[in-house]
Amino acid sequence: MNTTYFRIELARVTRDIMSMFFTAVLPAFMYVIFGAVQAYGDTDIGNGNVAAYVMIGMAAYGAVTATVSIGGSAAVEQMQGWGRQLGLTPISDAQRIVTKASVAFVIAIIPVVLIYTIGAFTGAKANLEVWIVSGLLVLLGAAVFSFFGLLAGLLFRSEGAVGAASGSLVILAFLGNLFFPLEGVMLDIARFTPLYGIVALARYPLTEGYLASTTSSALEHDALWVPIVNIIVWGTIFVVATILVSRRGRARQ
């Protein structure tokens, strides 16, 4: 990693007030609305309570927003010629990729730390290992979604497209059971959406597979293979689609 390039990129991203708002502040606010102030937040579930359940979902949303945004902008920069400009410097392609990935990882940490800190002061309860393992799983899942951002950037080659991809995460997060507990048909649909596996796996240390409910005391349960298969399938789709679109772009050139 080139430390100078890393410092410049990190400063550039963190100075983007709107980007940081949607990455960190908005998910934290949504945790307060959907988790901390709700009566069901104090309800026990697994190794903690529902407030912690919602907290993990909002942290996942913020972290994924960060990696999608940075991954997409990296693709757009490459398509618009910034990669050729950097080729005139001593920075290698490997250094550039690792530096971008490192920036994305650091930015993804920000919403996780912020939301977990707010959660700790607003009634989210869980065993210590749950806080640690769930946070790490959130970051791991967010890394998978960087390919979603890359794919959007490669397909449409504009910052607007990357913004649209980040905006679409709101819909995917709702459908993926991140914002508040889904039930019935909506929950059945959620299991097939891209974000479901990431957040379900991150919540597994807390719930051991049980799904929070606002209306029923009989909680549904997911076996561990359900989120793992979801992540593998959607991760494969994103990676393969990114490779194919990248190759098509090079062939046209």
Short mmCIF file of C-alpha atoms in Angstrom, two decimals:
data_model
loop_
_atom_site.label_atom_id
_atom_site.label_comp_id
_atom_site.label_asym_id
_atom_site.label_seq_id
_atom_site.Cartn_x
_atom_site.Cartn_y
_atom_site.Cartn_z
CA MET A 1 0.00 0.00 0.00
CA ASN A 2 1.21 3.50 -0.83
CA THR A 3 0.77 5.45 2.40
CA THR A 4 0.74 8.88 0.74
CA TYR A 5 -1.95 7.84 -1.72
CA PHE A 6 -3.87 6.21 1.14
CA ARG A 7 -3.77 9.42 3.19
CA ILE A 8 -4.92 11.55 0.25
CA GLU A 9 -7.75 9.17 -0.67
CA LEU A 10 -8.90 8.86 2.94
CA ALA A 11 -8.94 12.65 3.33
CA ARG A 12 -10.83 13.04 0.06
CA VAL A 13 -13.53 10.58 1.07
CA THR A 14 -13.98 11.88 4.61
CA ARG A 15 -14.24 15.48 3.35
CA ASP A 16 -17.28 14.48 1.28
CA ILE A 17 -19.92 15.51 3.82
CA MET A 18 -22.89 14.03 1.97
CA SER A 19 -21.16 10.70 1.49
CA MET A 20 -20.22 10.46 5.15
CA PHE A 21 -23.76 11.45 6.16
CA PHE A 22 -25.32 8.56 4.23
CA THR A 23 -22.55 6.18 5.31
CA ALA A 24 -22.46 6.85 9.05
CA VAL A 25 -24.92 9.46 10.33
CA LEU A 26 -28.08 8.23 8.59
CA PRO A 27 -27.68 4.56 9.64
CA ALA A 28 -26.98 5.70 13.21
CA PHE A 29 -30.13 7.84 13.19
CA MET A 30 -32.14 4.93 11.77
CA TYR A 31 -30.85 2.66 14.54
CA VAL A 32 -32.16 5.12 17.11
CA ILE A 33 -35.56 5.29 15.36
CA PHE A 34 -36.02 1.58 14.65
CA GLY A 35 -34.13 0.14 17.61
CA ALA A 36 -33.29 2.30 20.60
CA VAL A 37 -36.61 4.10 21.07
CA GLN A 38 -38.90 1.19 20.21
CA ALA A 39 -40.66 -0.70 22.97
CA TYR A 40 -39.62 -4.02 21.45
CA GLY A 41 -35.94 -3.01 21.70
CA ASP A 42 -35.76 -4.34 25.28
CA THR A 43 -37.14 -7.73 24.30
CA ASP A 44 -34.63 -10.51 24.92
CA ILE A 45 -33.41 -12.56 21.98
CA GLY A 46 -30.61 -15.11 22.08
CA ASN A 47 -27.53 -13.61 23.72
CA GLY A 48 -28.87 -10.06 23.90
CA ASN A 49 -31.93 -8.01 22.97
CA VAL A 50 -33.76 -6.74 19.89
CA ALA A 51 -32.05 -3.33 20.09
CA ALA A 52 -28.74 -5.10 19.48
CA TYR A 53 -30.42 -7.03 16.65
CA VAL A 54 -31.40 -3.79 14.92
CA MET A 55 -28.01 -2.23 15.74
CA ILE A 56 -26.17 -4.96 13.82
CA GLY A 57 -28.48 -4.48 10.84
CA MET A 58 -27.88 -0.73 10.70
CA ALA A 59 -24.13 -1.18 11.08
CA ALA A 60 -24.22 -3.58 8.14
CA TYR A 61 -26.17 -1.04 6.08
CA GLY A 62 -23.63 1.71 6.79
CA ALA A 63 -20.61 -0.50 6.10
CA VAL A 64 -22.09 -1.79 2.82
CA THR A 65 -22.92 1.76 1.73
CA ALA A 66 -19.26 2.68 2.25
CA THR A 67 -17.81 -0.20 0.23
CA VAL A 68 -20.35 0.17 -2.60
CA SER A 69 -19.62 3.88 -2.90
CA ILE A 70 -15.83 3.52 -2.87
CA GLY A 71 -15.82 0.43 -5.09
CA GLY A 72 -18.02 2.17 -7.63
CA SER A 73 -15.97 5.35 -7.65
CA ALA A 74 -12.79 3.30 -8.17
CA ALA A 75 -14.32 1.70 -11.26
CA VAL A 76 -15.48 5.05 -12.64
CA GLU A 77 -12.05 6.61 -12.07
CA GLN A 78 -10.44 3.75 -13.95
CA MET A 79 -12.87 4.03 -16.87
CA GLN A 80 -12.44 7.81 -17.06
CA GLY A 81 -8.66 7.63 -17.31
CA TRP A 82 -7.50 8.27 -13.75
CA GLY A 83 -5.75 4.89 -13.78
CA ARG A 84 -3.64 5.98 -16.74
CA GLN A 85 -2.73 9.20 -14.91
CA LEU A 86 -1.58 7.19 -11.90
CA GLY A 87 0.38 4.99 -14.32
CA LEU A 88 2.70 7.94 -14.83
CA THR A 89 3.63 7.79 -11.13
CA PRO A 90 5.65 5.14 -9.28
CA ILE A 91 2.39 3.65 -7.92
CA SER A 92 1.76 0.17 -9.31
CA ASP A 93 -1.68 -1.25 -10.13
CA ALA A 94 -1.36 -3.59 -7.14
CA GLN A 95 -0.60 -0.68 -4.82
CA ARG A 96 -3.55 1.30 -6.15
CA ILE A 97 -5.96 -1.60 -5.67
CA VAL A 98 -4.72 -2.40 -2.17
CA THR A 99 -4.84 1.28 -1.20
CA LYS A 100 -8.43 1.66 -2.45
CA ALA A 101 -9.44 -1.51 -0.61
CA SER A 102 -7.78 -0.22 2.57
CA VAL A 103 -9.61 3.11 2.31
CA ALA A 104 -12.92 1.26 1.83
CA PHE A 105 -12.19 -0.91 4.88
CA VAL A 106 -11.36 2.08 7.08
CA ILE A 107 -14.46 4.01 5.98
CA ALA A 108 -16.60 0.91 6.58
CA ILE A 109 -15.30 0.78 10.15
CA ILE A 110 -16.67 4.27 10.88
CA PRO A 111 -20.41 3.45 10.84
CA VAL A 112 -19.81 0.19 12.71
CA VAL A 113 -17.93 1.94 15.53
CA LEU A 114 -20.37 4.86 15.63
CA ILE A 115 -23.52 2.73 15.70
CA TYR A 116 -22.09 0.22 18.17
CA THR A 117 -21.04 3.08 20.45
CA ILE A 118 -24.51 4.63 20.31
CA GLY A 119 -25.99 1.18 20.88
CA ALA A 120 -23.90 0.69 24.00
CA PHE A 121 -25.36 3.89 25.48
CA THR A 122 -28.97 3.36 24.36
CA GLY A 123 -29.86 -0.07 25.66
CA ALA A 124 -28.42 -2.51 23.13
CA LYS A 125 -27.37 -5.58 25.14
CA ALA A 126 -25.27 -8.55 24.08
CA ASN A 127 -22.40 -10.67 25.30
CA LEU A 128 -18.94 -9.22 24.67
CA GLU A 129 -18.06 -11.82 22.06
CA VAL A 130 -21.24 -10.93 20.16
CA TRP A 131 -20.14 -7.30 19.83
CA ILE A 132 -16.73 -8.32 18.53
CA VAL A 133 -17.68 -11.19 16.21
CA SER A 134 -20.74 -9.47 14.75
CA GLY A 135 -18.70 -6.35 13.97
CA LEU A 136 -16.06 -8.40 12.15
CA LEU A 137 -18.73 -10.29 10.20
CA VAL A 138 -20.34 -7.00 9.17
CA LEU A 139 -17.03 -5.79 7.73
CA LEU A 140 -16.45 -9.11 5.96
CA GLY A 141 -19.90 -8.97 4.39
CA ALA A 142 -19.39 -5.35 3.34
CA ALA A 143 -16.27 -6.38 1.44
CA VAL A 144 -18.42 -8.68 -0.71
CA PHE A 145 -20.61 -5.75 -1.69
CA SER A 146 -17.65 -3.76 -2.98
CA PHE A 147 -18.09 -5.84 -6.14
CA PHE A 148 -21.66 -4.52 -6.43
CA GLY A 149 -20.23 -1.00 -6.50
CA LEU A 150 -17.54 -2.01 -9.01
CA LEU A 151 -20.19 -3.58 -11.22
CA ALA A 152 -22.33 -0.43 -11.20
CA GLY A 153 -19.32 1.74 -12.02
CA LEU A 154 -18.19 -0.50 -14.87
CA LEU A 155 -21.67 -0.80 -16.35
CA PHE A 156 -22.66 2.87 -16.37
CA ARG A 157 -19.32 4.73 -16.04
CA SER A 158 -20.67 7.71 -14.13
CA GLU A 159 -20.74 9.01 -10.59
CA GLY A 160 -24.52 9.25 -10.91
CA ALA A 161 -24.70 5.50 -11.47
CA VAL A 162 -22.62 4.87 -8.37
CA GLY A 163 -24.95 7.16 -6.42
CA ALA A 164 -27.93 5.23 -7.76
CA ALA A 165 -26.31 1.94 -6.72
CA SER A 166 -25.77 3.30 -3.21
CA GLY A 167 -29.34 4.58 -3.16
CA SER A 168 -30.68 1.17 -4.19
CA LEU A 169 -29.23 -0.20 -0.96
CA VAL A 170 -32.15 1.40 0.91
CA ILE A 171 -34.57 -0.88 -0.94
CA LEU A 172 -32.28 -3.90 -0.62
CA ALA A 173 -31.84 -3.21 3.10
CA PHE A 174 -35.59 -3.05 3.64
CA LEU A 175 -36.13 -6.25 1.68
CA GLY A 176 -33.14 -7.88 3.41
CA ASN A 177 -34.57 -7.56 6.95
CA LEU A 178 -32.04 -4.92 8.05
CA PHE A 179 -34.26 -2.05 9.16
CA PHE A 180 -36.86 -3.78 11.32
CA PRO A 181 -38.05 -7.37 11.77
CA LEU A 182 -39.97 -8.70 8.76
CA GLU A 183 -42.49 -11.49 9.00
CA GLY A 184 -44.59 -13.78 6.83
CA VAL A 185 -44.30 -13.44 3.06
CA MET A 186 -41.93 -10.47 3.31
CA LEU A 187 -39.51 -12.56 5.35
CA ASP A 188 -39.72 -15.39 2.81
CA ILE A 189 -38.85 -12.90 0.05
CA ALA A 190 -36.05 -11.43 2.17
CA ARG A 191 -34.17 -14.73 2.29
CA PHE A 192 -33.49 -14.47 -1.46
CA THR A 193 -32.23 -10.87 -1.45
CA PRO A 194 -28.52 -9.89 -1.51
CA LEU A 195 -28.24 -8.24 1.90
CA TYR A 196 -30.11 -10.89 3.87
CA GLY A 197 -27.22 -13.33 4.12
CA ILE A 198 -24.74 -10.72 5.28
CA VAL A 199 -26.85 -9.38 8.11
CA ALA A 200 -28.24 -12.80 9.10
CA LEU A 201 -24.70 -14.16 9.46
CA ALA A 202 -23.59 -11.09 11.43
CA ARG A 203 -26.57 -11.55 13.76
CA TYR A 204 -25.95 -15.27 14.23
CA PRO A 205 -23.66 -14.85 17.29
CA LEU A 206 -26.49 -12.84 18.89
CA THR A 207 -29.55 -14.87 17.92
CA GLU A 208 -28.13 -18.30 17.04
CA GLY A 209 -30.38 -18.18 13.99
CA TYR A 210 -33.62 -16.99 15.57
CA LEU A 211 -35.36 -14.04 13.87
CA ALA A 212 -36.82 -11.18 15.87
CA SER A 213 -40.55 -10.56 15.67
CA THR A 214 -42.70 -7.62 16.74
CA THR A 215 -45.96 -9.61 16.87
CA SER A 216 -45.22 -13.24 17.74
CA SER A 217 -43.48 -14.99 20.61
CA ALA A 218 -42.80 -18.05 18.41
CA LEU A 219 -39.66 -16.96 16.59
CA GLU A 220 -38.66 -18.35 13.21
CA HIS A 221 -35.24 -19.94 12.90
CA ASP A 222 -32.65 -20.07 10.11
CA ALA A 223 -30.05 -22.81 9.97
CA LEU A 224 -26.49 -21.49 9.60
CA TRP A 225 -26.29 -22.69 5.99
CA VAL A 226 -29.06 -20.27 4.93
CA PRO A 227 -27.05 -17.03 5.24
CA ILE A 228 -23.85 -18.75 4.10
CA VAL A 229 -25.46 -19.99 0.88
CA ASN A 230 -27.02 -16.57 0.32
CA ILE A 231 -23.61 -14.87 0.61
CA ILE A 232 -21.89 -17.42 -1.64
CA VAL A 233 -24.55 -17.18 -4.35
CA TRP A 234 -24.78 -13.39 -4.44
CA GLY A 235 -21.04 -12.94 -3.99
CA THR A 236 -20.43 -15.24 -6.96
CA ILE A 237 -22.97 -13.33 -9.05
CA PHE A 238 -21.32 -9.99 -8.26
CA VAL A 239 -17.77 -11.24 -8.87
CA VAL A 240 -18.53 -13.08 -12.10
CA ALA A 241 -20.63 -10.19 -13.47
CA THR A 242 -17.84 -7.73 -12.61
CA ILE A 243 -15.23 -9.85 -14.40
CA LEU A 244 -17.44 -10.27 -17.49
CA VAL A 245 -18.27 -6.56 -17.73
CA SER A 246 -14.61 -5.64 -17.20
CA ARG A 247 -13.54 -7.98 -20.00
CA ARG A 248 -16.21 -6.60 -22.31
CA GLY A 249 -14.97 -3.08 -21.65
CA ARG A 250 -11.38 -4.04 -22.48
CA ALA A 251 -12.51 -5.82 -25.67
CA ARG A 252 -14.22 -2.63 -26.88
CA GLN A 253 -11.08 -0.64 -26.26
#
